[in-house]
Amino acid sequence: AQSVSQHNHHVILSEAASLELGCNYSYGGTVNLFWYVQYPGQHLQLLLKYFSGDPLVKGIKGFEAEFIKSKFSFNLRKPSVQWSDTAEYFCAVIYSGYALNFGKGTSLLVTP
Amino acid sequence: EPEVTQTPSHQVTQMGQEVILRCVPISNHLYFYWYRQILGQKVEFLVSFYNNEISEKSEIFDDQFSVERPDGSNFTLKIRSTKLEDSAMYFCASRTGTGYEQYFGPGTRLTVT
């Protein structure tokens, strides 16, 4: 079955630390890849997306992600996190059609 | 900036009752979706809707569920006879006809007692 795996369920970082959240998907064909963020009390917001082209994509708020086809991965990175980055982060993949398949999410807590 | 809105924010209902969750997608969007997230689990796709008909649905979306776009602005999800396991956060999303990005509403928390 097509799936999306997020390896880290809970991450705690100090401000200014670097962040990398892992995401792997299970399908070898063409996929569309997304990272969504949900800040406390808010709705899901799109951070960034990859459809084709440059495998290094930049999103909002200094986030970026790299698509590595050979590893079926789409890891999210940020060089220096801030307290305001505390949120739940979801990797999502469209395998076919237009339905998003979500990972279980990673809860990030950034401490001052 | 236009947003997807959902009402109510929290709905409590008794098992066996019918509930209707409402969504107002972004006005120029053409594709509409419902997802749900049971507490502690991942967000799951339920159904997508385009041109006044269901375009995709998951195994979760059985005969107890239905969707409707009763007018030009609302998009509803009906659960005919709620079960305890229907308790979840239900998210509505919409997108344009050309882009893949889906824009999500704030969700309705459904509690079935």
PDB file of C-alpha atoms in Angstrom:
ATOM      1  CA  ALA A   1       0.000   0.000   0.000  1.00  0.00           C
ATOM      2  CA  GLN A   2       1.158   3.534  -0.694  1.00  0.00           C
ATOM      3  CA  SER A   3       2.300   5.171   2.503  1.00  0.00           C
ATOM      4  CA  VAL A   4       4.085   8.179   3.939  1.00  0.00           C
ATOM      5  CA  SER A   5       6.494   7.790   6.842  1.00  0.00           C
ATOM      6  CA  GLN A   6       7.660  10.502   9.154  1.00  0.00           C
ATOM      7  CA  HIS A   7      10.421   9.172  11.345  1.00  0.00           C
ATOM      8  CA  ASN A   8      10.369  11.646  14.179  1.00  0.00           C
ATOM      9  CA  HIS A   9       7.139  11.993  16.112  1.00  0.00           C
ATOM     10  CA  HIS A  10       8.383  14.465  18.709  1.00  0.00           C
ATOM     11  CA  VAL A  11      11.349  16.782  18.332  1.00  0.00           C
ATOM     12  CA  ILE A  12      12.606  19.280  20.890  1.00  0.00           C
ATOM     13  CA  LEU A  13      15.154  21.871  19.828  1.00  0.00           C
ATOM     14  CA  SER A  14      16.650  24.992  21.284  1.00  0.00           C
ATOM     15  CA  GLU A  15      16.288  28.239  19.391  1.00  0.00           C
ATOM     16  CA  ALA A  16      18.898  28.671  16.650  1.00  0.00           C
ATOM     17  CA  ALA A  17      19.387  24.925  16.304  1.00  0.00           C
ATOM     18  CA  SER A  18      19.117  23.383  12.856  1.00  0.00           C
ATOM     19  CA  LEU A  19      16.120  21.271  11.955  1.00  0.00           C
ATOM     20  CA  GLU A  20      15.718  18.294   9.699  1.00  0.00           C
ATOM     21  CA  LEU A  21      12.507  16.289   9.634  1.00  0.00           C
ATOM     22  CA  GLY A  22      12.440  13.081   7.681  1.00  0.00           C
ATOM     23  CA  CYS A  23       9.771  11.993   5.242  1.00  0.00           C
ATOM     24  CA  ASN A  24       9.750   8.886   3.085  1.00  0.00           C
ATOM     25  CA  TYR A  25       7.135   7.693   0.644  1.00  0.00           C
ATOM     26  CA  SER A  26       6.566   4.292  -0.856  1.00  0.00           C
ATOM     27  CA  TYR A  27       5.848   4.782  -4.556  1.00  0.00           C
ATOM     28  CA  GLY A  28       8.431   4.754  -7.318  1.00  0.00           C
ATOM     29  CA  GLY A  29       6.432   6.622  -9.921  1.00  0.00           C
ATOM     30  CA  THR A  30       5.600  10.285 -10.294  1.00  0.00           C
ATOM     31  CA  VAL A  31       4.526  11.902  -7.060  1.00  0.00           C
ATOM     32  CA  ASN A  32       3.704  15.360  -5.830  1.00  0.00           C
ATOM     33  CA  LEU A  33       5.143  16.188  -2.433  1.00  0.00           C
ATOM     34  CA  PHE A  34       4.122  18.660   0.232  1.00  0.00           C
ATOM     35  CA  TRP A  35       4.933  19.825   3.706  1.00  0.00           C
ATOM     36  CA  TYR A  36       2.132  21.333   5.749  1.00  0.00           C
ATOM     37  CA  VAL A  37       2.408  23.011   9.135  1.00  0.00           C
ATOM     38  CA  GLN A  38      -0.202  23.399  11.834  1.00  0.00           C
ATOM     39  CA  TYR A  39       0.562  26.033  14.437  1.00  0.00           C
ATOM     40  CA  PRO A  40      -1.218  25.671  17.785  1.00  0.00           C
ATOM     41  CA  GLY A  41      -4.890  26.493  17.367  1.00  0.00           C
ATOM     42  CA  GLN A  42      -4.591  27.145  13.651  1.00  0.00           C
ATOM     43  CA  HIS A  43      -5.411  25.280  10.480  1.00  0.00           C
ATOM     44  CA  LEU A  44      -3.094  23.357   8.194  1.00  0.00           C
ATOM     45  CA  GLN A  45      -0.979  25.671   6.072  1.00  0.00           C
ATOM     46  CA  LEU A  46       1.168  24.808   3.093  1.00  0.00           C
ATOM     47  CA  LEU A  47       4.891  25.273   3.786  1.00  0.00           C
ATOM     48  CA  LEU A  48       6.242  24.117   0.459  1.00  0.00           C
ATOM     49  CA  LYS A  49       5.633  21.767  -2.431  1.00  0.00           C
ATOM     50  CA  TYR A  50       7.497  19.811  -5.076  1.00  0.00           C
ATOM     51  CA  PHE A  51       6.041  18.799  -8.414  1.00  0.00           C
ATOM     52  CA  SER A  52       9.042  18.687 -10.747  1.00  0.00           C
ATOM     53  CA  GLY A  53      12.277  20.470 -11.606  1.00  0.00           C
ATOM     54  CA  ASP A  54      14.852  21.595  -9.054  1.00  0.00           C
ATOM     55  CA  PRO A  55      14.762  18.997  -6.267  1.00  0.00           C
ATOM     56  CA  LEU A  56      15.643  21.624  -3.663  1.00  0.00           C
ATOM     57  CA  VAL A  57      12.542  23.645  -2.983  1.00  0.00           C
ATOM     58  CA  LYS A  58      12.185  26.678  -0.800  1.00  0.00           C
ATOM     59  CA  GLY A  59       9.071  27.488   1.131  1.00  0.00           C
ATOM     60  CA  ILE A  60       7.788  30.092   3.480  1.00  0.00           C
ATOM     61  CA  LYS A  61       9.452  31.153   6.734  1.00  0.00           C
ATOM     62  CA  GLY A  62      12.925  29.957   5.737  1.00  0.00           C
ATOM     63  CA  PHE A  63      12.013  26.301   5.284  1.00  0.00           C
ATOM     64  CA  GLU A  64      13.342  24.180   2.465  1.00  0.00           C
ATOM     65  CA  ALA A  65      13.048  20.555   1.431  1.00  0.00           C
ATOM     66  CA  GLU A  66      15.037  18.272  -0.793  1.00  0.00           C
ATOM     67  CA  PHE A  67      13.518  15.636  -3.020  1.00  0.00           C
ATOM     68  CA  ILE A  68      15.828  12.631  -3.379  1.00  0.00           C
ATOM     69  CA  LYS A  69      14.167  10.236  -5.773  1.00  0.00           C
ATOM     70  CA  SER A  70      16.623   7.390  -5.187  1.00  0.00           C
ATOM     71  CA  LYS A  71      15.838   7.469  -1.478  1.00  0.00           C
ATOM     72  CA  PHE A  72      12.094   8.140  -1.845  1.00  0.00           C
ATOM     73  CA  SER A  73      12.637  11.011   0.548  1.00  0.00           C
ATOM     74  CA  PHE A  74      11.495  14.600   0.944  1.00  0.00           C
ATOM     75  CA  ASN A  75      13.116  15.897   4.101  1.00  0.00           C
ATOM     76  CA  LEU A  76      12.280  19.283   5.556  1.00  0.00           C
ATOM     77  CA  ARG A  77      15.069  21.554   6.778  1.00  0.00           C
ATOM     78  CA  LYS A  78      15.577  24.883   8.421  1.00  0.00           C
ATOM     79  CA  PRO A  79      19.043  26.163   9.348  1.00  0.00           C
ATOM     80  CA  SER A  80      18.001  28.016  12.476  1.00  0.00           C
ATOM     81  CA  VAL A  81      14.667  27.479  14.204  1.00  0.00           C
ATOM     82  CA  GLN A  82      12.767  30.042  16.214  1.00  0.00           C
ATOM     83  CA  TRP A  83      10.353  29.671  19.088  1.00  0.00           C
ATOM     84  CA  SER A  84       7.549  30.574  16.663  1.00  0.00           C
ATOM     85  CA  ASP A  85       8.308  27.409  14.652  1.00  0.00           C
ATOM     86  CA  THR A  86       6.740  25.329  17.419  1.00  0.00           C
ATOM     87  CA  ALA A  87       4.045  23.424  15.551  1.00  0.00           C
ATOM     88  CA  GLU A  88       2.987  20.096  14.063  1.00  0.00           C
ATOM     89  CA  TYR A  89       4.585  19.328  10.694  1.00  0.00           C
ATOM     90  CA  PHE A  90       2.995  17.000   8.168  1.00  0.00           C
ATOM     91  CA  CYS A  91       4.500  15.490   5.080  1.00  0.00           C
ATOM     92  CA  ALA A  92       1.957  14.649   2.391  1.00  0.00           C
ATOM     93  CA  VAL A  93       2.110  12.944  -0.987  1.00  0.00           C
ATOM     94  CA  ILE A  94      -0.209  12.778  -3.941  1.00  0.00           C
ATOM     95  CA  TYR A  95       0.300   9.407  -5.596  1.00  0.00           C
ATOM     96  CA  SER A  96      -2.558   9.457  -8.075  1.00  0.00           C
ATOM     97  CA  GLY A  97      -5.651  11.512  -8.461  1.00  0.00           C
ATOM     98  CA  TYR A  98      -5.601  14.482  -6.156  1.00  0.00           C
ATOM     99  CA  ALA A  99      -5.998  13.066  -2.663  1.00  0.00           C
ATOM    100  CA  LEU A 100      -3.302  13.930  -0.157  1.00  0.00           C
ATOM    101  CA  ASN A 101      -1.760  11.029   1.751  1.00  0.00           C
ATOM    102  CA  PHE A 102      -0.410  12.320   5.028  1.00  0.00           C
ATOM    103  CA  GLY A 103       2.281  11.093   7.339  1.00  0.00           C
ATOM    104  CA  LYS A 104       1.526  10.884  11.044  1.00  0.00           C
ATOM    105  CA  GLY A 105       3.101  14.254  11.708  1.00  0.00           C
ATOM    106  CA  THR A 106       6.023  15.499  13.764  1.00  0.00           C
ATOM    107  CA  SER A 107       5.470  17.661  16.775  1.00  0.00           C
ATOM    108  CA  LEU A 108       8.230  20.260  17.066  1.00  0.00           C
ATOM    109  CA  LEU A 109       8.837  22.157  20.273  1.00  0.00           C
ATOM    110  CA  VAL A 110      11.372  24.960  20.155  1.00  0.00           C
ATOM    111  CA  THR A 111      12.578  26.102  23.542  1.00  0.00           C
ATOM    112  CA  PRO A 112      13.923  29.596  24.182  1.00  0.00           C
TER     113      PRO A 112
ATOM    114  CA  GLU B   1      -6.417  36.594   1.928  1.00  0.00           C
ATOM    115  CA  PRO B   2      -9.330  34.262   1.187  1.00  0.00           C
ATOM    116  CA  GLU B   3      -9.725  31.334   3.561  1.00  0.00           C
ATOM    117  CA  VAL B   4     -11.700  28.150   3.841  1.00  0.00           C
ATOM    118  CA  THR B   5     -14.160  28.396   6.707  1.00  0.00           C
ATOM    119  CA  GLN B   6     -15.918  25.620   8.599  1.00  0.00           C
ATOM    120  CA  THR B   7     -18.850  25.515  10.980  1.00  0.00           C
ATOM    121  CA  PRO B   8     -19.354  24.582  13.689  1.00  0.00           C
ATOM    122  CA  SER B   9     -15.941  24.484  15.305  1.00  0.00           C
ATOM    123  CA  HIS B  10     -17.128  21.803  17.709  1.00  0.00           C
ATOM    124  CA  GLN B  11     -20.112  19.483  17.404  1.00  0.00           C
ATOM    125  CA  VAL B  12     -21.253  17.066  20.061  1.00  0.00           C
ATOM    126  CA  THR B  13     -23.813  14.465  19.078  1.00  0.00           C
ATOM    127  CA  GLN B  14     -25.220  11.225  20.361  1.00  0.00           C
ATOM    128  CA  MET B  15     -24.505   7.936  18.698  1.00  0.00           C
ATOM    129  CA  GLY B  16     -26.997   7.201  15.938  1.00  0.00           C
ATOM    130  CA  GLN B  17     -27.764  10.843  15.224  1.00  0.00           C
ATOM    131  CA  GLU B  18     -27.205  12.547  11.900  1.00  0.00           C
ATOM    132  CA  VAL B  19     -24.722  15.392  11.667  1.00  0.00           C
ATOM    133  CA  ILE B  20     -23.960  17.867   8.928  1.00  0.00           C
ATOM    134  CA  LEU B  21     -20.611  19.594   8.850  1.00  0.00           C
ATOM    135  CA  ARG B  22     -20.383  22.727   6.802  1.00  0.00           C
ATOM    136  CA  CYS B  23     -17.617  24.296   4.813  1.00  0.00           C
ATOM    137  CA  VAL B  24     -17.301  27.385   2.668  1.00  0.00           C
ATOM    138  CA  PRO B  25     -14.432  26.834   0.235  1.00  0.00           C
ATOM    139  CA  ILE B  26     -12.453  29.649  -1.329  1.00  0.00           C
ATOM    140  CA  SER B  27     -14.723  31.261  -3.883  1.00  0.00           C
ATOM    141  CA  ASN B  28     -12.875  30.601  -7.140  1.00  0.00           C
ATOM    142  CA  HIS B  29     -11.855  27.060  -6.229  1.00  0.00           C
ATOM    143  CA  LEU B  30     -13.275  24.117  -8.120  1.00  0.00           C
ATOM    144  CA  TYR B  31     -12.200  21.025  -6.182  1.00  0.00           C
ATOM    145  CA  PHE B  32     -13.380  20.323  -2.660  1.00  0.00           C
ATOM    146  CA  TYR B  33     -12.234  17.762  -0.146  1.00  0.00           C
ATOM    147  CA  TRP B  34     -12.994  16.304   3.253  1.00  0.00           C
ATOM    148  CA  TYR B  35     -10.343  14.785   5.465  1.00  0.00           C
ATOM    149  CA  ARG B  36     -10.505  13.581   9.046  1.00  0.00           C
ATOM    150  CA  GLN B  37      -8.033  13.114  11.856  1.00  0.00           C
ATOM    151  CA  ILE B  38      -8.854  10.798  14.706  1.00  0.00           C
ATOM    152  CA  LEU B  39      -7.044  11.847  17.866  1.00  0.00           C
ATOM    153  CA  GLY B  40      -3.478  10.593  17.811  1.00  0.00           C
ATOM    154  CA  GLN B  41      -3.675   9.378  14.238  1.00  0.00           C
ATOM    155  CA  LYS B  42      -2.793  10.805  10.866  1.00  0.00           C
ATOM    156  CA  VAL B  43      -4.965  12.962   8.652  1.00  0.00           C
ATOM    157  CA  GLU B  44      -6.967  10.686   6.342  1.00  0.00           C
ATOM    158  CA  PHE B  45      -8.606  11.470   3.027  1.00  0.00           C
ATOM    159  CA  LEU B  46     -12.344  10.909   2.838  1.00  0.00           C
ATOM    160  CA  VAL B  47     -13.656  12.296  -0.427  1.00  0.00           C
ATOM    161  CA  SER B  48     -13.086  14.770  -3.217  1.00  0.00           C
ATOM    162  CA  PHE B  49     -15.798  16.583  -5.147  1.00  0.00           C
ATOM    163  CA  TYR B  50     -15.693  18.291  -8.513  1.00  0.00           C
ATOM    164  CA  ASN B  51     -18.332  19.515 -10.904  1.00  0.00           C
ATOM    165  CA  ASN B  52     -21.099  18.478  -8.529  1.00  0.00           C
ATOM    166  CA  GLU B  53     -20.035  14.899  -8.178  1.00  0.00           C
ATOM    167  CA  ILE B  54     -17.646  12.761  -6.196  1.00  0.00           C
ATOM    168  CA  SER B  55     -14.362  12.356  -8.067  1.00  0.00           C
ATOM    169  CA  GLU B  56     -12.528  10.185  -5.530  1.00  0.00           C
ATOM    170  CA  LYS B  57     -13.349   8.550  -2.240  1.00  0.00           C
ATOM    171  CA  SER B  58     -11.532   6.409   0.265  1.00  0.00           C
ATOM    172  CA  GLU B  59     -12.581   3.176   1.905  1.00  0.00           C
ATOM    173  CA  ILE B  60     -13.603   5.187   4.949  1.00  0.00           C
ATOM    174  CA  PHE B  61     -16.255   7.012   2.947  1.00  0.00           C
ATOM    175  CA  ASP B  62     -18.974   4.377   3.118  1.00  0.00           C
ATOM    176  CA  ASP B  63     -22.738   4.645   2.754  1.00  0.00           C
ATOM    177  CA  GLN B  64     -23.006   6.476   6.063  1.00  0.00           C
ATOM    178  CA  PHE B  65     -21.295   9.490   4.511  1.00  0.00           C
ATOM    179  CA  SER B  66     -22.496  11.845   1.832  1.00  0.00           C
ATOM    180  CA  VAL B  67     -21.387  15.181   0.459  1.00  0.00           C
ATOM    181  CA  GLU B  68     -23.279  17.942  -1.192  1.00  0.00           C
ATOM    182  CA  ARG B  69     -22.809  21.390  -2.608  1.00  0.00           C
ATOM    183  CA  PRO B  70     -26.304  22.719  -1.997  1.00  0.00           C
ATOM    184  CA  ASP B  71     -25.593  26.197  -3.331  1.00  0.00           C
ATOM    185  CA  GLY B  72     -22.757  28.178  -4.856  1.00  0.00           C
ATOM    186  CA  SER B  73     -20.817  28.565  -1.661  1.00  0.00           C
ATOM    187  CA  ASN B  74     -21.356  25.734   0.828  1.00  0.00           C
ATOM    188  CA  PHE B  75     -19.916  22.237   0.786  1.00  0.00           C
ATOM    189  CA  THR B  76     -21.312  19.828   3.339  1.00  0.00           C
ATOM    190  CA  LEU B  77     -20.431  16.456   4.794  1.00  0.00           C
ATOM    191  CA  LYS B  78     -23.298  14.436   6.233  1.00  0.00           C
ATOM    192  CA  ILE B  79     -22.911  11.453   8.496  1.00  0.00           C
ATOM    193  CA  ARG B  80     -26.252   9.659   8.624  1.00  0.00           C
ATOM    194  CA  SER B  81     -25.959   7.627  11.788  1.00  0.00           C
ATOM    195  CA  THR B  82     -22.926   8.555  13.814  1.00  0.00           C
ATOM    196  CA  LYS B  83     -20.804   5.980  15.609  1.00  0.00           C
ATOM    197  CA  LEU B  84     -18.367   6.462  18.451  1.00  0.00           C
ATOM    198  CA  GLU B  85     -15.498   5.891  16.050  1.00  0.00           C
ATOM    199  CA  ASP B  86     -16.602   8.876  13.948  1.00  0.00           C
ATOM    200  CA  SER B  87     -15.261  11.137  16.673  1.00  0.00           C
ATOM    201  CA  ALA B  88     -12.491  13.094  14.980  1.00  0.00           C
ATOM    202  CA  MET B  89     -11.431  16.440  13.615  1.00  0.00           C
ATOM    203  CA  TYR B  90     -12.920  16.931  10.160  1.00  0.00           C
ATOM    204  CA  PHE B  91     -11.086  19.196   7.749  1.00  0.00           C
ATOM    205  CA  CYS B  92     -12.438  20.706   4.584  1.00  0.00           C
ATOM    206  CA  ALA B  93     -10.041  21.739   1.821  1.00  0.00           C
ATOM    207  CA  SER B  94     -10.313  23.292  -1.603  1.00  0.00           C
ATOM    208  CA  ARG B  95      -8.110  24.027  -4.576  1.00  0.00           C
ATOM    209  CA  THR B  96      -8.223  25.766  -7.916  1.00  0.00           C
ATOM    210  CA  GLY B  97      -8.678  23.935 -11.182  1.00  0.00           C
ATOM    211  CA  THR B  98      -5.020  24.182 -12.116  1.00  0.00           C
ATOM    212  CA  GLY B  99      -2.860  23.899  -9.004  1.00  0.00           C
ATOM    213  CA  TYR B 100      -2.358  20.873  -6.763  1.00  0.00           C
ATOM    214  CA  GLU B 101      -2.148  22.880  -3.547  1.00  0.00           C
ATOM    215  CA  GLN B 102      -5.060  22.333  -1.222  1.00  0.00           C
ATOM    216  CA  TYR B 103      -6.092  25.005   1.242  1.00  0.00           C
ATOM    217  CA  PHE B 104      -7.491  23.785   4.504  1.00  0.00           C
ATOM    218  CA  GLY B 105     -10.136  25.097   6.853  1.00  0.00           C
ATOM    219  CA  PRO B 106      -9.718  25.184  10.634  1.00  0.00           C
ATOM    220  CA  GLY B 107     -11.627  21.947  11.152  1.00  0.00           C
ATOM    221  CA  THR B 108     -14.724  20.808  13.021  1.00  0.00           C
ATOM    222  CA  ARG B 109     -14.177  18.677  16.070  1.00  0.00           C
ATOM    223  CA  LEU B 110     -16.915  16.042  16.146  1.00  0.00           C
ATOM    224  CA  THR B 111     -17.502  14.255  19.410  1.00  0.00           C
ATOM    225  CA  VAL B 112     -19.898  11.317  19.377  1.00  0.00           C
ATOM    226  CA  THR B 113     -21.132  10.224  22.793  1.00  0.00           C
TER     227      THR B 113
END
